[in-house]
Amino acid sequence: MPHLTEDNLERARSLVALYPDKRSALIPILHLVQEQDGYVSPEGIHDAAELLGLTPAEVRGTASFYDMFHLEPVGKYVVAVCTNIACMLAGAYELLEHIEESLGTHPGGTTDDGAFTLEDAECLALCGNAPCVTVNWRYFGDMTPERWDSLAEDLRAGRLEGEVPPHGTLCRVRRSVGLVASGGAGAPASPVTAIDVTTSRTTPAAQSTVLPEGGGGS
Amino acid sequence: MTAGLRPQVVTSRFGMPESWTLRAYLQSDGYKGLRKALTMSPEEVHKATLDSSILGRGGAGFDAGRKWGMLRKAEPVYLVVNGDESEPATFKDHALIEADPHQLIEGALICAYAIHAARVFIYIRGEMALGLERVQAALNEAYEYGAVGADIFGSGFSVDIVVHPGAGAYICGDETALLESLEGKRGFPRIKPPNYPAAIGVYGAPTVVNNVETLSNLAFIMRNGSEAFHALGEGASRGTKVMALSGHVRRPGNYELVFADTTFRDLIFDPALGGGLRDDRELKFFIPGGASAPWFGPEHLDVPLANEKIAEAGSMAGSGAVTVMDVTACPVRSAWRLSRFFHRESCGQCTPCREGSGWVDKVMRRLEDGNGRESDLDLLMDICDNISPGVHWPPAQTTICPLGPSIPSSVAWGIRMFRDDFLEHVRLGHCPFPPDRLRTSLAHA
Amino acid sequence: MPDNPPTVNITVDGRPVAARAGELLIAAAERAGIYIPRFCYHPRMDPVGMCRMCLVELKGPRGYSLQPACYFPVAEGMEVLTESPAVKKAQDGVLEFLLINHPLDCPVCDKGGECPLQDQTLAYGPGETRFIEEKRHWDKPVPISPLVLIDRERCIQCARCTRFAEEVAGEAGIDFAGRGDTTEVANYPGEPYSSNFSGNVVQICPVGALLAKPYRFRARPWDLEQVETTCTMCALGCRVVAQSSADEVVRFLGVDSDPVNWGWLCDKGRFLHEALNSPRRLSEPLVRQAAGSRNGLGDGSGEGGTELVAGSWSEALSAVTASLSGASGARVGVIGGARLPNEDAYVWSKLARSVIGTNNIDAQLGDGLPAGLVAGLPRATIDEACGAALVLLAAPDLKEELPVLYLRLRHAARQGALKLVELSPVATGLTELCSKSLRYRPGEIAAVARALCSGGPVTSDVAGISQAEVEAARGLIAGAVVGGTGEAGTSAPADPVPGSKVVVVLGRPSLAESPAGVSQAALALAGLPGVAFLPALRRSNVHGAIDFGLDPGLLPGRVGLQEGKEWFEHHWGAVPSEPGLSTLAMLDRAAAGRMDVLILLGADPVSDCPDKELACRALERARFVVAIDAFETASTAYADVVLPAAIYTERHGSFTNIEGRVSWLGQKVTPPGTARPDWMIAVDIASRLGRDLGAGSIGGIWAEIRRVSSLHAGIDQEFLMSSRGRDGVVAAARATLAPAEVAPLDPMAAHGIMSAELHPMPPQAVVAMKALPVNGERLSIGGGTGARGATSESSGEAFPAPAAPRPLGLADLEAAGSTGLPAPAARPVSSASPPAGHSLRLVARRTMWDAGTLVQESPSVNGLHPQLAVSVHPDDLARLQVSPAQAANAEVATKALRLTSRKGSLVAPAVADPRVLPGTAVVPFNLPGGGAGGLVDAAADWTEVTAEVVEVTGGQ
Ligand SMILES: Cc1cc2nc3c(=O)[nH]c(=O)nc-3n(C[C@H](O)[C@H](O)[C@H](O)COP(=O)(O)O)c2cc1C
Ligand code: SF4
Ligand code: FES
């Protein structure tokens, strides 16, 4: 019995169809598993192995290479604090220390209430807004201890549900068309559940790092 | 006007409302480059790219047109877009992906047309969730608009594009590791030769791998002609470059500058650009081209922003990431942090990189902690020498990919430029720079 | 391995080196005697260039640069430096890096003393450590399977084991996990790395990270004595080194024999040394006595029944000869002999025929193929099969029965040049690599073979296979015959069979089908142009037994009884003319009370004969049963006398593999108690019967064999014992064999083997050998075919009249008669739909781990067998009144099926498996707790069983 829901199984199959070689769908499928279960669960690993003709050892071996895949359950919010060079110069370690204290856990740990898992991340590519933090891979730049405190409060209070989806949810926009160029059917790839990305409120890197006023103009 | 700011080739839509939508894109010349290209033969499009002499913007700076010309003659051919941007302090592709996904798609289509690609894979760094959403949404729009898929704009040319998420591994930015990752495997770089993507790429087929920024230039080149592009810059560096400026400057951010028109001094101090150092402190050093690049000091401020000029001065332009440190920055801590990065990101295949990166990280950490000894500096230099014999620039490589030889840069140039600061750590038994104590979180490093 | 001549000129350290096109630099240098250190490179696997130990300086357009020698194919004019200061510094650096996190626990490491990391550190590494940081820590050895443990602190991430698992064996049960310096080799938690080949990862691990449970802490390398020999666990004949400590074999290591095993072994071949040392080995003769009579407790009346009690050899042999002297030859039968080395097989054939006066002698137990067929079909070598355009598998699951042949074929198929087509009623380990796998209805293989070979149109389904499938397979075969090339693949034979583009691997796809069908199929396939056959009989030296006359219809040298009678009478004095009986016929006779003496020559028909019920009845009814064996078995329980035999590693001799390759068996340890070689027992029996068999030593026996068998006339025993004879010599009517290329063994591929004693001649053998005419360097068999033996100079003498008979050939098969081919199927093969009702056709398959004696006597492996179960198609389960929902669910295993055949019945858990052919029931042949053996009706073309669901509580 597959562990993936019928919808997700269908999505997984349409992912497989996008590639000349089915193993290519492994990472997208693992993201799907993580979206469903919040982490890369053993059951999900077995489903992926079954779908792609791999052994569970291979699937786990590949998943464990990648930082985004959590092989153990994590908190509701995975908070990644960048401490790489640009953020470090902007006080990332002091920020991290503050977050550690406020959450009462260290990188790699999860708060007792299961709300937060803290991670000490490598460069997240938002160095123009250092220091930066992601929560379930939604970016928050120009972070300060104070801004963190209010962000944590908003998160705990569920005020950012739309903006910060549950851990594991990566791309909320689904592909709306299958392969057509080589004469494929061109049918919708899977149910289109496009969210309106235009209203997404997380700090878009492009907006905040775009040439500052005057910078790009005249 | 500040030199180098005009024209904007790839960032022209930055700041435009909803710049990532098809509507905004079409209002600003969107897909005109592709339409133009489709009126030409693929060979002519390739020729125009060659004539523009656009160099790759992903770090290695290889001529894009020449790369396409090196494809092994075999079918199918694939185009893979490298959007894995994870180089420390590089954040220009992130911005291009989020602000202007259609421009990227258009560029990818132009390239796909020129090289007869059977399919295009846009590999986007997994952490860039919004970027993935924007590109997928744009792709869905583009399909509907007829710009992607079967019989594009009635031209008879058909190609599909697939957006592929990464999952968090810096090494997958290396094109051969990226292809392994795209094939659903661990991101182990492949050995070159023979695995040059143009010969043996994804699924063993000839493959072009180009960076997001590289491809984002193509719509401009098609619309305005290769001469217009070639007219910008000088020497081998033509067109513009998005410089990602970070660190101790007043105005960190992405600045698109015409190659060779400006210098590091302009980038860091021009009020329209970096705006000078925070609190007007003095410049101590800067990293001109990402974590692997040898460091520059104030004496290099007048080096022009052009690939070959920076190379002549002893470092590299890389992907255009400039990180600035003022006099309060500790070079030991900076070098340690970059060593730690390579330690955490080494894929683990090659012994010198896998073991050397960890060793360097540990010794550097000890030095930063004030637990170092003077002999550690020689030790570090010799470890570096065993990773990259000679510890010179450009580095010698004993490993499969260039990550290994990148490890020594920060450590060796840190020691060479700031030996006294290193020794001061040993003498004092702690870091002489603020904050002078190690944060608790470092215990978990 | 590419065998092409050296054509590429390179310069290594200023020395000109002739390399082969496509060869890797590291290999080319090594052949020229320049050893480049390495860890991850393995000559039998794809290079990965990971460890960087093999860095050399390679001249390029921009001067010299460091490059991995294991990854660069040679190119004309290449200039290489392997000892420059830059290379030395790089090697020092790599070793230092490898050691910084290494635990340096060599004193307690199995590998200590034979460790490439240790050796290379001494040879190339820095003297002391500069690493003062804390080392990486992992939990110390954790099991990854019941047989293998991993110590990750010692691992140097060379990917040899993971590559072996995935690339060579096709079972990626282990893989790298993690990244960077926390990369570990791991199985999936809770799912052991179960493989028939797991021991290889221990052997090829260049450090002590992977450990074999049976060997762990057993010995130190410097305590080990070793001898090179041939594995006898199946008929493939892998070359091994047997290592002993304190006169006990403690380890086997695979030797890289180019034509055979490439250094690999299966776990059965590797780990069954435990059985050799079992406390239950027979060490003295047993003689049946009235219960209690020996210790004086019984009353001697025999009323308390009888029992086997220890006795002296003279007492036991007297009982044997007493039984024989009273019996007529026709009422004596010798069953078995596949365990015997060639020389012993020969002596026993001679004993039976010339002294006992019977041709009732059969090494196969009804589970094989007619020996005449095997001997007469044109034979291919393993290399020829791997180099063919197409291999047709009409054989059991090679992964279970001839495991290393599975590896070789898998490799060839993966290289892309070899296509596989399979005829099997059940999926096998090679199925997924097959271009076509035809699931025929059990018992009807001959019809499929005929359809594949005939030119006419296919008009309907054949044996349950659709017309389209048959046509597709036919297309593949036709394509191979037309377009194939004998040189395809990487292992082109030096002298390919002209036009041998299709090779048939021939065996019994299911033991529940009669061999008649396979024989008919083989004869049909023999009509394909240029086809050659590789027999897939599995039991130990069964090919030696066939080639040396342990068969009712064959005399030594693959000579038919009629053809050879005169010649062998001349040499042996007498050969009975009455045709002999096969094992099944002997058992039938015995069961009817018409056999006086049955001699079980290392045979256990009760376990191994497909018709277990018949075997029991026969042994019970035979007047006198003699068993010569190493253990008490299910069959020895019926014996009147049991004689203890010296086996593998306890005596020397030679072995014949499926190709007909004769290779040397070395002796390393002494047999337990008074156990002795089988040939000596034969000599003793003969002498007690007043006859001299003329056999005084292995060397003497071989000298006689060379005189009487033209097939073996050119094979020089001294050559077999030398390092140049490591690969053995193929005894075949057509193949011409040069001595094996003496390539140096790659110490990284088979470390610990380098110093193997290659001349394990016990003193008496040396003496005997000296008496032999020795041919100096003339080691190869002369050209020519059948008549070759008669003109062979190498035998040192001309054959006396009568003319030497020639070995059987295809023509003889077509003439049948003397070849012992069974008659065509007695009942017409039905082409109707699968049997109706609850009737299923039985498929009996062997598993590598089973209830076999040696497996059971090896504590480390005796629990590894699969659970007994009946696999049926879900539709069939549904028909058997299990709800479809249940049927789709493998949980049905809580239900059991009772299968009943004419012969017996079996209750076992049911497994619904969609890959099983509808209408069949797949049952392992011989597992602890039972198996298909009790059901098989050996007299029928196939065994029909009725199936019914039974409720079981608490498992079975
Ligand atoms: C360790 C390593 C990391 C890299 N990371 C990136 C990256 O994040 N993005 C990128 O475009 N190229 C990266 N590169 C360079 C790519 O290998 C490749 O040169 C580039 O994608 C080619 O595109 P271009 O010619 O358009 O620049 C990296 C290279 C190495 C060795
Ligand atoms: S140099 Fe480092 S990152 Fe690159 S392939 Fe080797 S181990 Fe991997
Ligand atoms: S890199 Fe060549 S042997 Fe390991």
PDB file of C-alpha atoms in Angstrom, chain C residues 394-562:
ATOM      1  CA  ALA C 394      17.285 -22.153 -20.612  1.00  0.00           C
ATOM      2  CA  ALA C 395      18.497 -22.614 -17.111  1.00  0.00           C
ATOM      3  CA  PRO C 396      17.658 -22.276 -13.452  1.00  0.00           C
ATOM      4  CA  ASP C 397      18.210 -19.001 -11.620  1.00  0.00           C
ATOM      5  CA  LEU C 398      21.952 -18.589 -12.070  1.00  0.00           C
ATOM      6  CA  LYS C 399      22.080 -16.074  -9.265  1.00  0.00           C
ATOM      7  CA  GLU C 400      21.144 -18.902  -6.907  1.00  0.00           C
ATOM      8  CA  GLU C 401      22.844 -21.874  -8.521  1.00  0.00           C
ATOM      9  CA  LEU C 402      25.959 -20.684 -10.377  1.00  0.00           C
ATOM     10  CA  PRO C 403      26.238 -17.291  -8.740  1.00  0.00           C
ATOM     11  CA  VAL C 404      29.466 -16.046 -10.238  1.00  0.00           C
ATOM     12  CA  LEU C 405      28.292 -16.976 -13.727  1.00  0.00           C
ATOM     13  CA  TYR C 406      25.409 -14.617 -12.996  1.00  0.00           C
ATOM     14  CA  LEU C 407      27.960 -11.882 -12.246  1.00  0.00           C
ATOM     15  CA  ARG C 408      29.877 -12.541 -15.436  1.00  0.00           C
ATOM     16  CA  LEU C 409      26.793 -12.552 -17.656  1.00  0.00           C
ATOM     17  CA  ARG C 410      25.423  -9.522 -15.858  1.00  0.00           C
ATOM     18  CA  HIS C 411      28.619  -7.652 -16.565  1.00  0.00           C
ATOM     19  CA  ALA C 412      28.574  -8.590 -20.233  1.00  0.00           C
ATOM     20  CA  ALA C 413      24.917  -7.631 -20.595  1.00  0.00           C
ATOM     21  CA  ARG C 414      25.485  -4.328 -18.833  1.00  0.00           C
ATOM     22  CA  GLN C 415      28.311  -3.477 -21.192  1.00  0.00           C
ATOM     23  CA  GLY C 416      25.608  -3.445 -23.819  1.00  0.00           C
ATOM     24  CA  ALA C 417      27.067  -5.866 -26.330  1.00  0.00           C
ATOM     25  CA  LEU C 418      25.409  -9.032 -25.076  1.00  0.00           C
ATOM     26  CA  LYS C 419      21.677  -9.598 -25.327  1.00  0.00           C
ATOM     27  CA  LEU C 420      19.927 -12.053 -23.046  1.00  0.00           C
ATOM     28  CA  VAL C 421      16.822 -14.061 -23.855  1.00  0.00           C
ATOM     29  CA  GLU C 422      15.394 -16.225 -21.129  1.00  0.00           C
ATOM     30  CA  LEU C 423      13.198 -19.314 -21.167  1.00  0.00           C
ATOM     31  CA  SER C 424      11.950 -19.832 -17.661  1.00  0.00           C
ATOM     32  CA  PRO C 425       8.636 -20.511 -15.981  1.00  0.00           C
ATOM     33  CA  VAL C 426       9.627 -18.107 -13.212  1.00  0.00           C
ATOM     34  CA  ALA C 427      11.539 -14.838 -12.951  1.00  0.00           C
ATOM     35  CA  THR C 428      15.249 -15.119 -12.175  1.00  0.00           C
ATOM     36  CA  GLY C 429      18.004 -12.799 -11.076  1.00  0.00           C
ATOM     37  CA  LEU C 430      18.825 -12.008 -14.684  1.00  0.00           C
ATOM     38  CA  THR C 431      15.260 -11.355 -15.815  1.00  0.00           C
ATOM     39  CA  GLU C 432      15.517  -7.610 -15.531  1.00  0.00           C
ATOM     40  CA  LEU C 433      18.526  -7.573 -17.833  1.00  0.00           C
ATOM     41  CA  CYS C 434      16.871  -9.780 -20.436  1.00  0.00           C
ATOM     42  CA  SER C 435      15.771  -8.337 -23.726  1.00  0.00           C
ATOM     43  CA  LYS C 436      13.060 -10.945 -23.602  1.00  0.00           C
ATOM     44  CA  SER C 437      12.016 -13.306 -20.872  1.00  0.00           C
ATOM     45  CA  LEU C 438       9.592 -15.973 -22.003  1.00  0.00           C
ATOM     46  CA  ARG C 439       7.438 -17.514 -19.278  1.00  0.00           C
ATOM     47  CA  TYR C 440       6.513 -20.866 -20.670  1.00  0.00           C
ATOM     48  CA  ARG C 441       4.101 -23.277 -19.038  1.00  0.00           C
ATOM     49  CA  PRO C 442       6.146 -25.733 -16.980  1.00  0.00           C
ATOM     50  CA  GLY C 443       6.926 -28.874 -18.922  1.00  0.00           C
ATOM     51  CA  GLU C 444       6.608 -27.329 -22.345  1.00  0.00           C
ATOM     52  CA  ILE C 445      10.034 -25.829 -22.936  1.00  0.00           C
ATOM     53  CA  ALA C 446      10.688 -28.033 -25.939  1.00  0.00           C
ATOM     54  CA  ALA C 447       7.760 -26.548 -27.812  1.00  0.00           C
ATOM     55  CA  VAL C 448       9.100 -23.063 -27.210  1.00  0.00           C
ATOM     56  CA  ALA C 449      12.578 -23.996 -28.351  1.00  0.00           C
ATOM     57  CA  ARG C 450      11.193 -25.553 -31.496  1.00  0.00           C
ATOM     58  CA  ALA C 451       9.124 -22.455 -32.211  1.00  0.00           C
ATOM     59  CA  LEU C 452      12.197 -20.269 -31.737  1.00  0.00           C
ATOM     60  CA  CYS C 453      14.264 -22.305 -34.145  1.00  0.00           C
ATOM     61  CA  SER C 454      11.816 -23.242 -36.830  1.00  0.00           C
ATOM     62  CA  GLY C 455      11.542 -21.101 -39.907  1.00  0.00           C
ATOM     63  CA  GLY C 456       7.817 -21.363 -40.260  1.00  0.00           C
ATOM     64  CA  PRO C 457       5.340 -18.722 -39.191  1.00  0.00           C
ATOM     65  CA  VAL C 458       4.155 -18.676 -35.604  1.00  0.00           C
ATOM     66  CA  THR C 459       0.448 -19.096 -35.820  1.00  0.00           C
ATOM     67  CA  SER C 460      -0.631 -19.381 -32.232  1.00  0.00           C
ATOM     68  CA  ASP C 461       0.485 -19.142 -28.668  1.00  0.00           C
ATOM     69  CA  VAL C 462       3.266 -21.491 -27.706  1.00  0.00           C
ATOM     70  CA  ALA C 463       3.240 -23.002 -24.230  1.00  0.00           C
ATOM     71  CA  GLY C 464       1.293 -20.038 -22.982  1.00  0.00           C
ATOM     72  CA  ILE C 465       3.540 -17.459 -24.646  1.00  0.00           C
ATOM     73  CA  SER C 466       1.877 -15.121 -27.089  1.00  0.00           C
ATOM     74  CA  GLN C 467       2.668 -15.274 -30.744  1.00  0.00           C
ATOM     75  CA  ALA C 468       4.094 -11.762 -30.630  1.00  0.00           C
ATOM     76  CA  GLU C 469       6.493 -12.605 -27.814  1.00  0.00           C
ATOM     77  CA  VAL C 470       7.736 -15.691 -29.587  1.00  0.00           C
ATOM     78  CA  GLU C 471       8.230 -13.711 -32.754  1.00  0.00           C
ATOM     79  CA  ALA C 472      10.084 -10.981 -30.924  1.00  0.00           C
ATOM     80  CA  ALA C 473      12.441 -13.506 -29.346  1.00  0.00           C
ATOM     81  CA  ARG C 474      12.926 -15.159 -32.697  1.00  0.00           C
ATOM     82  CA  GLY C 475      13.815 -11.792 -34.142  1.00  0.00           C
ATOM     83  CA  LEU C 476      16.441 -11.258 -31.489  1.00  0.00           C
ATOM     84  CA  ILE C 477      17.973 -14.647 -32.146  1.00  0.00           C
ATOM     85  CA  ALA C 478      17.912 -14.146 -35.894  1.00  0.00           C
ATOM     86  CA  GLY C 479      19.504 -10.738 -35.432  1.00  0.00           C
ATOM     87  CA  ALA C 480      22.258 -12.244 -33.335  1.00  0.00           C
ATOM     88  CA  VAL C 481      22.944 -15.036 -35.773  1.00  0.00           C
ATOM     89  CA  VAL C 482      23.192 -12.612 -38.654  1.00  0.00           C
ATOM     90  CA  GLY C 483      24.688  -9.537 -37.134  1.00  0.00           C
ATOM     91  CA  GLY C 484      26.478 -10.844 -34.094  1.00  0.00           C
ATOM     92  CA  THR C 485      30.129 -10.880 -33.646  1.00  0.00           C
ATOM     93  CA  GLY C 486      32.108 -13.203 -31.539  1.00  0.00           C
ATOM     94  CA  GLU C 487      34.187 -10.271 -30.415  1.00  0.00           C
ATOM     95  CA  ALA C 488      31.446  -8.249 -28.880  1.00  0.00           C
ATOM     96  CA  GLY C 489      31.926  -7.218 -25.303  1.00  0.00           C
ATOM     97  CA  THR C 490      35.116  -6.807 -23.428  1.00  0.00           C
ATOM     98  CA  SER C 491      35.979 -10.412 -22.995  1.00  0.00           C
ATOM     99  CA  ALA C 492      36.452 -11.614 -26.495  1.00  0.00           C
ATOM    100  CA  PRO C 493      37.817 -15.116 -26.432  1.00  0.00           C
ATOM    101  CA  ALA C 494      41.242 -15.570 -27.883  1.00  0.00           C
ATOM    102  CA  ASP C 495      39.883 -18.124 -30.267  1.00  0.00           C
ATOM    103  CA  PRO C 496      36.151 -17.677 -30.665  1.00  0.00           C
ATOM    104  CA  VAL C 497      34.123 -20.582 -31.889  1.00  0.00           C
ATOM    105  CA  PRO C 498      33.735 -19.797 -35.536  1.00  0.00           C
ATOM    106  CA  GLY C 499      30.307 -18.262 -35.890  1.00  0.00           C
ATOM    107  CA  SER C 500      29.378 -18.878 -32.289  1.00  0.00           C
ATOM    108  CA  LYS C 501      27.153 -15.891 -31.936  1.00  0.00           C
ATOM    109  CA  VAL C 502      24.503 -17.546 -29.849  1.00  0.00           C
ATOM    110  CA  VAL C 503      25.355 -19.415 -26.692  1.00  0.00           C
ATOM    111  CA  VAL C 504      22.732 -21.420 -24.836  1.00  0.00           C
ATOM    112  CA  VAL C 505      23.117 -21.714 -21.093  1.00  0.00           C
ATOM    113  CA  LEU C 506      21.455 -25.059 -20.575  1.00  0.00           C
ATOM    114  CA  GLY C 507      20.089 -26.421 -17.342  1.00  0.00           C
ATOM    115  CA  ARG C 508      16.863 -27.282 -15.600  1.00  0.00           C
ATOM    116  CA  PRO C 509      14.686 -24.162 -15.242  1.00  0.00           C
ATOM    117  CA  SER C 510      12.546 -26.078 -12.765  1.00  0.00           C
ATOM    118  CA  LEU C 511      13.227 -29.345 -11.020  1.00  0.00           C
ATOM    119  CA  ALA C 512       9.560 -30.212 -11.270  1.00  0.00           C
ATOM    120  CA  GLU C 513       9.847 -30.702 -15.005  1.00  0.00           C
ATOM    121  CA  SER C 514      11.439 -33.788 -16.457  1.00  0.00           C
ATOM    122  CA  PRO C 515      14.843 -33.393 -18.092  1.00  0.00           C
ATOM    123  CA  ALA C 516      13.325 -34.817 -21.253  1.00  0.00           C
ATOM    124  CA  GLY C 517      11.787 -31.488 -22.189  1.00  0.00           C
ATOM    125  CA  VAL C 518      15.045 -29.634 -21.734  1.00  0.00           C
ATOM    126  CA  SER C 519      16.856 -32.272 -23.726  1.00  0.00           C
ATOM    127  CA  GLN C 520      14.441 -31.981 -26.592  1.00  0.00           C
ATOM    128  CA  ALA C 521      14.737 -28.218 -26.399  1.00  0.00           C
ATOM    129  CA  ALA C 522      18.511 -28.467 -26.510  1.00  0.00           C
ATOM    130  CA  LEU C 523      18.442 -30.654 -29.574  1.00  0.00           C
ATOM    131  CA  ALA C 524      16.165 -28.179 -31.293  1.00  0.00           C
ATOM    132  CA  LEU C 525      18.409 -25.251 -30.343  1.00  0.00           C
ATOM    133  CA  ALA C 526      21.460 -27.158 -31.509  1.00  0.00           C
ATOM    134  CA  GLY C 527      20.166 -26.535 -34.992  1.00  0.00           C
ATOM    135  CA  LEU C 528      20.899 -22.825 -34.773  1.00  0.00           C
ATOM    136  CA  PRO C 529      23.896 -21.945 -36.891  1.00  0.00           C
ATOM    137  CA  GLY C 530      27.110 -21.837 -34.899  1.00  0.00           C
ATOM    138  CA  VAL C 531      25.389 -22.255 -31.565  1.00  0.00           C
ATOM    139  CA  ALA C 532      27.367 -23.450 -28.559  1.00  0.00           C
ATOM    140  CA  PHE C 533      26.235 -24.544 -25.127  1.00  0.00           C
ATOM    141  CA  LEU C 534      27.335 -23.782 -21.618  1.00  0.00           C
ATOM    142  CA  PRO C 535      25.814 -26.369 -19.296  1.00  0.00           C
ATOM    143  CA  ALA C 536      24.330 -25.057 -16.077  1.00  0.00           C
ATOM    144  CA  LEU C 537      24.567 -28.163 -13.940  1.00  0.00           C
ATOM    145  CA  ARG C 538      25.381 -26.901 -10.538  1.00  0.00           C
ATOM    146  CA  ARG C 539      26.591 -29.635  -8.260  1.00  0.00           C
ATOM    147  CA  SER C 540      30.280 -29.273  -7.467  1.00  0.00           C
ATOM    148  CA  ASN C 541      32.450 -31.423  -9.743  1.00  0.00           C
ATOM    149  CA  VAL C 542      29.557 -32.902 -11.669  1.00  0.00           C
ATOM    150  CA  HIS C 543      31.372 -32.114 -14.906  1.00  0.00           C
ATOM    151  CA  GLY C 544      34.435 -33.926 -13.655  1.00  0.00           C
ATOM    152  CA  ALA C 545      32.193 -36.854 -12.833  1.00  0.00           C
ATOM    153  CA  ILE C 546      30.753 -36.822 -16.346  1.00  0.00           C
ATOM    154  CA  ASP C 547      34.092 -36.351 -18.055  1.00  0.00           C
ATOM    155  CA  PHE C 548      35.735 -39.094 -15.983  1.00  0.00           C
ATOM    156  CA  GLY C 549      33.076 -41.711 -16.364  1.00  0.00           C
ATOM    157  CA  LEU C 550      30.682 -41.540 -13.423  1.00  0.00           C
ATOM    158  CA  ASP C 551      27.753 -42.006 -15.730  1.00  0.00           C
ATOM    159  CA  PRO C 552      25.917 -45.097 -16.905  1.00  0.00           C
ATOM    160  CA  GLY C 553      26.487 -44.303 -20.563  1.00  0.00           C
ATOM    161  CA  LEU C 554      29.832 -42.543 -20.590  1.00  0.00           C
ATOM    162  CA  LEU C 555      33.373 -43.696 -20.106  1.00  0.00           C
ATOM    163  CA  PRO C 556      36.204 -41.334 -19.172  1.00  0.00           C
ATOM    164  CA  GLY C 557      36.965 -38.711 -21.789  1.00  0.00           C
ATOM    165  CA  ARG C 558      33.314 -38.193 -22.799  1.00  0.00           C
ATOM    166  CA  VAL C 559      33.371 -41.466 -24.622  1.00  0.00           C
ATOM    167  CA  GLY C 560      30.197 -43.437 -25.284  1.00  0.00           C
ATOM    168  CA  LEU C 561      29.950 -46.881 -23.705  1.00  0.00           C
ATOM    169  CA  GLN C 562      29.802 -48.732 -27.004  1.00  0.00           C
TER     170      GLN C 562
END
